[in-house]
Coordinates of C-alpha atoms and ligand atoms in Angstrom, one line a residue:
X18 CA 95.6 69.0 131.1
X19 CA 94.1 66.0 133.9
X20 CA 93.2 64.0 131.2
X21 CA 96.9 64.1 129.7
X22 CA 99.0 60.7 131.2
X23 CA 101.7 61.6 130.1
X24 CA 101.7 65.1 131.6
X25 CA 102.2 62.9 135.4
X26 CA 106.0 62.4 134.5
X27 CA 106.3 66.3 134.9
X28 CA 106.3 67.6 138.8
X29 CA 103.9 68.9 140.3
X30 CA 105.2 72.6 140.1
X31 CA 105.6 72.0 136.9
X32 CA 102.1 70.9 136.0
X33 CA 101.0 73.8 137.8
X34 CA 102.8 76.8 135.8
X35 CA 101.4 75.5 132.9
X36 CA 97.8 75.9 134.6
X37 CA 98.4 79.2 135.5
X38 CA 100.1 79.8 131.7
X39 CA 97.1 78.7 130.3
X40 CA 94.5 80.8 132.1
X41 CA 95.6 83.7 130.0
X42 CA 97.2 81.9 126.9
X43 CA 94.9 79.9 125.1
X44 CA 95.7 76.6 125.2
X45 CA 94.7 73.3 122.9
X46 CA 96.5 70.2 122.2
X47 CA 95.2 67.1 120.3
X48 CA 96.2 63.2 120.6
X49 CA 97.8 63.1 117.3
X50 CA 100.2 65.1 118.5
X51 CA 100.1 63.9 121.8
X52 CA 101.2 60.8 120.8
X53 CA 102.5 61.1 117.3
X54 CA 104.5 64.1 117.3
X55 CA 106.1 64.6 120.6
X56 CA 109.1 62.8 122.1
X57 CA 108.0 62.4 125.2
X58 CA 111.5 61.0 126.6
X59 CA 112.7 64.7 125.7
X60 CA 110.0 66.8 127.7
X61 CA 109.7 69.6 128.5
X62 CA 112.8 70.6 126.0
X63 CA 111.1 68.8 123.0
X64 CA 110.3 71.0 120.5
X65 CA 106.9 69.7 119.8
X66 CA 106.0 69.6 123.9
X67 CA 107.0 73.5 123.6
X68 CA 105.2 74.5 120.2
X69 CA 102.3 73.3 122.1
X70 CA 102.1 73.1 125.9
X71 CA 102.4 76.5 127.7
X72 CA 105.6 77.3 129.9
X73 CA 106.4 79.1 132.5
X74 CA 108.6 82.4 131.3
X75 CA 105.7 82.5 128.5
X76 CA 104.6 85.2 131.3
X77 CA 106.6 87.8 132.7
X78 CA 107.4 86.8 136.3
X79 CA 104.7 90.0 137.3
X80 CA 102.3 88.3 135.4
X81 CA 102.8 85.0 136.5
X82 CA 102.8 85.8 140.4
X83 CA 99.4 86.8 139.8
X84 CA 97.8 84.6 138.7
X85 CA 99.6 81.9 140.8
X86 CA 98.7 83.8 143.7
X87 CA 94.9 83.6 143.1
X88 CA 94.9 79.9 141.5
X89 CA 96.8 79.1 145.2
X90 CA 94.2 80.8 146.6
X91 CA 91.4 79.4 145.2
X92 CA 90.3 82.8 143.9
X93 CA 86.9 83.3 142.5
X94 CA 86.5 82.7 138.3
X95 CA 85.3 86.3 138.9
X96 CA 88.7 87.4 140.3
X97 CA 90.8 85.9 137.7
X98 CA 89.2 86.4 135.1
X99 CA 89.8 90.1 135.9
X100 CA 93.3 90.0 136.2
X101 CA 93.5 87.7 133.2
X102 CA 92.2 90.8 131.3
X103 CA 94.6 93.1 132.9
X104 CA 97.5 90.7 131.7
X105 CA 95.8 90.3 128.0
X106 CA 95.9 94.0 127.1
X107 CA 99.6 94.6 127.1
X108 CA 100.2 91.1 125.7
X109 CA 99.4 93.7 122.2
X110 CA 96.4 90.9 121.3
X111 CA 96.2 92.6 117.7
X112 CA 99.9 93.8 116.7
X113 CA 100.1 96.5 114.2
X114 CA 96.6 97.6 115.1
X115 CA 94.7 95.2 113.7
X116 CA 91.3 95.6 114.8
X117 CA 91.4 98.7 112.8
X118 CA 93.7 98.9 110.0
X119 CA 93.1 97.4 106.4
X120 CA 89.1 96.9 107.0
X121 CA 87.6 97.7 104.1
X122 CA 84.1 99.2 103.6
X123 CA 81.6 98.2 101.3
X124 CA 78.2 100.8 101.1
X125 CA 79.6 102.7 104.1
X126 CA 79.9 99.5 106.3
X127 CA 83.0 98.0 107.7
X128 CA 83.4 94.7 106.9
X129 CA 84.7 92.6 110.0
X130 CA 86.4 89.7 109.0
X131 CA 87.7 91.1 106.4
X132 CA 91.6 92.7 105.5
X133 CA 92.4 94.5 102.6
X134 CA 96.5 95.1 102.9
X135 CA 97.9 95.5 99.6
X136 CA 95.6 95.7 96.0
X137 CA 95.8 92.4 95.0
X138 CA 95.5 90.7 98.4
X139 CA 91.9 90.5 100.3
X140 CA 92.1 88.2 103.6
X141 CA 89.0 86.4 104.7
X142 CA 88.5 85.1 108.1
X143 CA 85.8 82.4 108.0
X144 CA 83.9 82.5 111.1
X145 CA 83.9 78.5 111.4
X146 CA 87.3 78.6 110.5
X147 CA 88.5 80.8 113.8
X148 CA 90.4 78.3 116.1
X149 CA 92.6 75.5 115.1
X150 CA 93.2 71.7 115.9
X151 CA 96.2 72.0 118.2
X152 CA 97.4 75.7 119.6
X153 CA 100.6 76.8 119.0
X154 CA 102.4 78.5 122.1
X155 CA 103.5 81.3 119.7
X156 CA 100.8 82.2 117.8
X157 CA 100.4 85.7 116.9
X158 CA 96.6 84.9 116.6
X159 CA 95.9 83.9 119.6
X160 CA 93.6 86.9 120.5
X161 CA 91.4 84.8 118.3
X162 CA 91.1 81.7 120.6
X163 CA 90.4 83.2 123.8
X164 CA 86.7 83.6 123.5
X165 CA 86.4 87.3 124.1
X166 CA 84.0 88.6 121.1
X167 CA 86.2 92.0 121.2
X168 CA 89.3 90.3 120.3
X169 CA 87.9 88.1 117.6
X170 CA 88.8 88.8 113.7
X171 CA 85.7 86.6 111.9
X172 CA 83.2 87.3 109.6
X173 CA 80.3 85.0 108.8
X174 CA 78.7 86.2 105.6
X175 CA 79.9 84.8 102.4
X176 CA 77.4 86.9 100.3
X177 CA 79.8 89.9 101.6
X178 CA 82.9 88.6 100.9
X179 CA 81.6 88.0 97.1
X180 CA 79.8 91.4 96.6
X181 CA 83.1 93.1 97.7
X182 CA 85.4 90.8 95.3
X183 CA 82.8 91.0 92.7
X184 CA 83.4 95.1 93.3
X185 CA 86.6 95.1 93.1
X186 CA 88.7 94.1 89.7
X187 CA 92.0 94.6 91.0
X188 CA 91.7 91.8 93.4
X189 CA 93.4 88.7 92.4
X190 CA 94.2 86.8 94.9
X191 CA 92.4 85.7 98.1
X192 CA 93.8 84.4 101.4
X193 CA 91.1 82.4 103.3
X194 CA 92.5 82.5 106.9
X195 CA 92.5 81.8 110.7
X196 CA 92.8 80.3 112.6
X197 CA 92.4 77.5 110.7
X198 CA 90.2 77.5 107.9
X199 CA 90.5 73.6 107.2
X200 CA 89.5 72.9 110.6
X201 CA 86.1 74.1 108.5
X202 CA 83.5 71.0 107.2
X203 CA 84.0 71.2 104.1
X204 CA 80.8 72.1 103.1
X205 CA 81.3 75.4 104.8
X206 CA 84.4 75.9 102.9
X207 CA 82.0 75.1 100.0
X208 CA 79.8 78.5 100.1
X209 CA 83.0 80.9 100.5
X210 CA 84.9 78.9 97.2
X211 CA 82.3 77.3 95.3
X212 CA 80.9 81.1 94.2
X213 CA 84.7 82.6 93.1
X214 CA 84.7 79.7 90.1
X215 CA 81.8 81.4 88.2
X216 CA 82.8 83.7 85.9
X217 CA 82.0 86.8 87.6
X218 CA 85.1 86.2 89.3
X219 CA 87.7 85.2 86.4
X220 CA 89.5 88.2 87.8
X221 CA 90.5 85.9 91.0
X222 CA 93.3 83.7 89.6
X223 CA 94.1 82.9 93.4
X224 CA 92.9 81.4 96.6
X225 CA 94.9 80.4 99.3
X226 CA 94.5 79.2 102.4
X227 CA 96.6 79.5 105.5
X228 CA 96.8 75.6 107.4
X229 CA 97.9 73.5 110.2
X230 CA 96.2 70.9 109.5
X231 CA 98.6 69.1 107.4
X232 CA 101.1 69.2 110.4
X233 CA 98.3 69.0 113.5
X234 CA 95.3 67.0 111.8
X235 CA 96.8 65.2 108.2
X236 CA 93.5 63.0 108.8
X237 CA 92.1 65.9 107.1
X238 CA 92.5 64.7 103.9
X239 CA 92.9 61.0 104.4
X240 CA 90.3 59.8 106.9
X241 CA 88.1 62.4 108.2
X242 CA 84.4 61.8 106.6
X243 CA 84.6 64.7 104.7
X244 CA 88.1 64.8 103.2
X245 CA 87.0 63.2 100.2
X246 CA 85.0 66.3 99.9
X247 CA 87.5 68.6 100.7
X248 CA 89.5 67.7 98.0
X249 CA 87.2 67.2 95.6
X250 CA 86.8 71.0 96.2
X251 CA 90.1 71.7 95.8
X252 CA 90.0 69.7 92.2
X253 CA 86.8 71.8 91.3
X254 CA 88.6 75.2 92.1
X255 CA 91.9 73.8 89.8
X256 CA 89.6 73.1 86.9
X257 CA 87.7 76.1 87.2
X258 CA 91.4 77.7 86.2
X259 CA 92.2 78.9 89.8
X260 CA 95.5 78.6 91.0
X261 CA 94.9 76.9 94.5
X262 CA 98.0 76.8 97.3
X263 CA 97.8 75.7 101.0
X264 CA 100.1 77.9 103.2
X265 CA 101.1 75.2 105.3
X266 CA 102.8 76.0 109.3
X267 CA 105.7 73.8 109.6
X268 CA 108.0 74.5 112.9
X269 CA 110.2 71.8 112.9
X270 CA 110.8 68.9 110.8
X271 CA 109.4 66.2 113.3
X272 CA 105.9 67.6 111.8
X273 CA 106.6 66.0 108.0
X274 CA 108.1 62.5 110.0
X275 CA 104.9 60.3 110.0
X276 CA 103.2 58.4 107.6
X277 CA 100.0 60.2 107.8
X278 CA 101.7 63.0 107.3
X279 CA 103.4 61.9 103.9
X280 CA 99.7 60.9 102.6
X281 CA 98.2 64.2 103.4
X282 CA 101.2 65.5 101.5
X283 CA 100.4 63.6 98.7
X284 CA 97.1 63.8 98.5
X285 CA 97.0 67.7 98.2
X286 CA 99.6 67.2 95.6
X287 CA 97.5 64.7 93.8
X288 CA 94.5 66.7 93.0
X289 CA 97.1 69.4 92.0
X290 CA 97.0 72.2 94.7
X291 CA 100.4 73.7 95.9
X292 CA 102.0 73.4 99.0
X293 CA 103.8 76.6 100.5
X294 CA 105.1 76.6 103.9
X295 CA 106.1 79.0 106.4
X296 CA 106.6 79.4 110.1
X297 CA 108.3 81.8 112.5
X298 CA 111.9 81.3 114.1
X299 CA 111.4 80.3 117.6
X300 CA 113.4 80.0 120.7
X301 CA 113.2 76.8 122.1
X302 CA 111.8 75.2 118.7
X303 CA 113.8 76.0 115.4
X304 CA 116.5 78.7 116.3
X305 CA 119.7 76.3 114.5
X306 CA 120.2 76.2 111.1
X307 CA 120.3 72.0 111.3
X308 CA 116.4 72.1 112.1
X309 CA 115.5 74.4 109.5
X310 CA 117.9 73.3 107.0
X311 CA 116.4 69.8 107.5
X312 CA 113.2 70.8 107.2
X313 CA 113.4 73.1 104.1
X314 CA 115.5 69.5 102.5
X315 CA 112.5 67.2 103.8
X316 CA 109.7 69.9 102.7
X317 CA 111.3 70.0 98.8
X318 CA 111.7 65.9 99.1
X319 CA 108.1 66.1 99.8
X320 CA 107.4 68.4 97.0
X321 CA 106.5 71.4 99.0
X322 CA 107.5 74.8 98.7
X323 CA 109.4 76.7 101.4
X324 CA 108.3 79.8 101.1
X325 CA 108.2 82.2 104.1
X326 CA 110.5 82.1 107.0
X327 CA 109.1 84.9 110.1
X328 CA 110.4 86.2 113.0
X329 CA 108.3 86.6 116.0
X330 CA 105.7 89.5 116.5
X331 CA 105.1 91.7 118.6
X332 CA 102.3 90.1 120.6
X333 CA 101.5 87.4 123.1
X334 CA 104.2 84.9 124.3
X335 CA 107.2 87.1 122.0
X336 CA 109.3 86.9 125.2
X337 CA 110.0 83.6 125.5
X338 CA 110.1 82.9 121.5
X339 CA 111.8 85.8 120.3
X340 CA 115.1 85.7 118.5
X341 CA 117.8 88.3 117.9
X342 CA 117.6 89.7 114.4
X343 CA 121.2 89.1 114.2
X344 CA 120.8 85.8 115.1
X345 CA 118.3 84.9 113.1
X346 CA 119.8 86.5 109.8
X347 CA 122.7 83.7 110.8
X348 CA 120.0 81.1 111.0
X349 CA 118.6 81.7 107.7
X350 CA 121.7 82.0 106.7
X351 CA 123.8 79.2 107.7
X352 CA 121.0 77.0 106.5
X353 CA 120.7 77.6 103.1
X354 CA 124.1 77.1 103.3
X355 CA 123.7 73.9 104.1
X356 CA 120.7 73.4 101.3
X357 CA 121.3 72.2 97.4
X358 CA 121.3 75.7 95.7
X359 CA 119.0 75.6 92.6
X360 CA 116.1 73.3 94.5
X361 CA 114.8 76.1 95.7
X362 CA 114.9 79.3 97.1
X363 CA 113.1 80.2 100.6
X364 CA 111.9 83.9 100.7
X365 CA 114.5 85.8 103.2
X366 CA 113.4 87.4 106.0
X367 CA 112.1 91.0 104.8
X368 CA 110.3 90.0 101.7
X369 CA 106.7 89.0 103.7
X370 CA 103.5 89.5 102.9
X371 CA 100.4 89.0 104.3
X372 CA 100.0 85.3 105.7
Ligands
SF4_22 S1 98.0 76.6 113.6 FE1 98.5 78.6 112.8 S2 96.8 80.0 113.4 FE2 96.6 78.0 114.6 S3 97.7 78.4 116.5 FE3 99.2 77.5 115.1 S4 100.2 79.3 114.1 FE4 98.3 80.0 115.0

């Protein structure tokens, strides 16, 4: 956080609860958004400053005594990073038992890294693909990013992700996930998609992939040296007869504002892939109709499909982000109110699958 400037406009105090935040919330920011996508003449309310940065009620005011009490104290890394543990475990760092539930086995192994929910559905957790270019404050995978092997969802074998597909007929679609799996070279990406397009696999009509980058890293698919890779990937997995889709995170509207970020739009959209977003309702980010209503407007403009609107889980920072049900129900609803009926229809709240 030093080496952020614009950070010195906040107090000292404040610069300091976001330290002590971010020694048990993972914490990751990147100059794109830095200085594309957050109004800094609007901090710390900005909604991009607090999808991002950590705040103070983030922790409960037990949890944040703490660990201000031993940064103040110049405790030993030792020291906090025992009491950082003690805080992690009732943050819930896998909601709905996830550690456990949906693994499948293949020749009476579990495969880690991998989720089996429903039939059609397997999720794949790249191990390369296991952080992402920015952190959001929110995220409900943020187990994933604190470095602690125990926490960490990831498998690293693509040979077993194909010998279980390859298994199992009733599979059709795949959900390659993260973290971030973009944040991948594309040449890693390569060995888990290039093998689905052979006709072993015709019974995969389906792969998805669950991204940020569009919103956090658009030079993705523009200027980084491998997007023309990337989507020449993408093309290959179209003409092989897959039906390809990004699940893009969008929070707020100010994401889809830039020009880079119209370009990566179009780019995906160019070598035919689709473009479904999603994103949680969040206190202090989205929770009014106007944002999400403007959003949804700018997202079809774009040609992108809103598809899945969340509420927060269970886990992590859900104190400071959670919204009412009731509340949110209004949300949702007030703002397709306020959208062309017959564009489009967003998903409501109940109808979610896996992400
Ligand atoms: S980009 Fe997605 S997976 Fe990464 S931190 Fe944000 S919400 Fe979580």
């Amino acid at each position: 956080m030093d080496q952020i400037p614009q950070l010195q406009q906040l107090s000292e105090q404040q610069r300091f609860e976001m330290r002590v935040v971010a020694t048990v919330l993972p914490f990751r920011v990147n100059h794109y958004v830095i200085n594309e996508l957050i109004n800094w003449g609007d901090v710390p309310s900005d909604p991009m400053f607090q999808l991002c940065f950590p705040q103070k009620n983030m922790l409960s005011p037990e949890h944040f005594n703490c660990i201000a009490k031993l940064l103040h104290d110049d405790a030993s890394q030792d020291q906090v990073n025992i009491a950082v543990d003690d805080i992690r475990q009732p943050l819930n760092p896998h909601p709905a038992n996830q550690l456990e539930k949906n693994i499948p086995q293949f020749d009476g192994e579990r495969l880690e890294g991998i989720q089996h929910k429903c039939r059609e559905t397997v999720l794949f957790f790249p191990v390369q693909g296991q952080t992402c270019h920015s952190f959001c404050s929110f995220c409900f995978r943020w187990a994933q990013f604190v470095g602690d092997k125990e926490l960490k969802i990831a498998a690293n074998d693509a040979q077993t992700l194909h010998s279980y597909l390859r298994e199992h007929i009733d599979v059709t679609d795949v959900l390659i996930t993260g973290g971030d799996p973009l944040i991948m070279k594309a040449k890693n990406l390569r060995k888990y998609i290039e093998p689905l397009l052979q006709k072993d696999f015709a019974h995969i009509t389906t792969i998805r992939m669950g991204t940020k980058a569009l919103s956090f890293w658009p030079q993705r698919f523009v200027t980084d040296d491998d997007a023309e890779d990337l989507l020449l990937l993408l093309r290959q997995a179209i003409d092989a007869g897959k039906h390809v889709a990004l699940m893009a995170h969008y929070n707020h509207w100010r994401e889809l504002d830039t020009d880079i970020a119209e370009l990566a739009i179009s780019c995906v959209r160019e070598v035919g892939v689709e473009i479904r977003s999603q994103g949680p309702l969040l206190a202090h980010i989205n929770n009014s109709a106007d944002v999400w209503a403007r959003m949804w407007q700018r997202q079809v403009e774009l040609g992108i499909m809103p598809y899945d609107m969340f509420v927060e889980r269970d886990t992590g920072a859900k104190r400071y982000f959670e919204v009412p049900l009731e509340r949110a129900w209004e949300i949702y609803h007030d703002a397709i109110q306020q959208i062309r009926f017959g564009v489009y229809r967003a998903r409501p709240l109940y109808e979610r699958g896996p992400r």
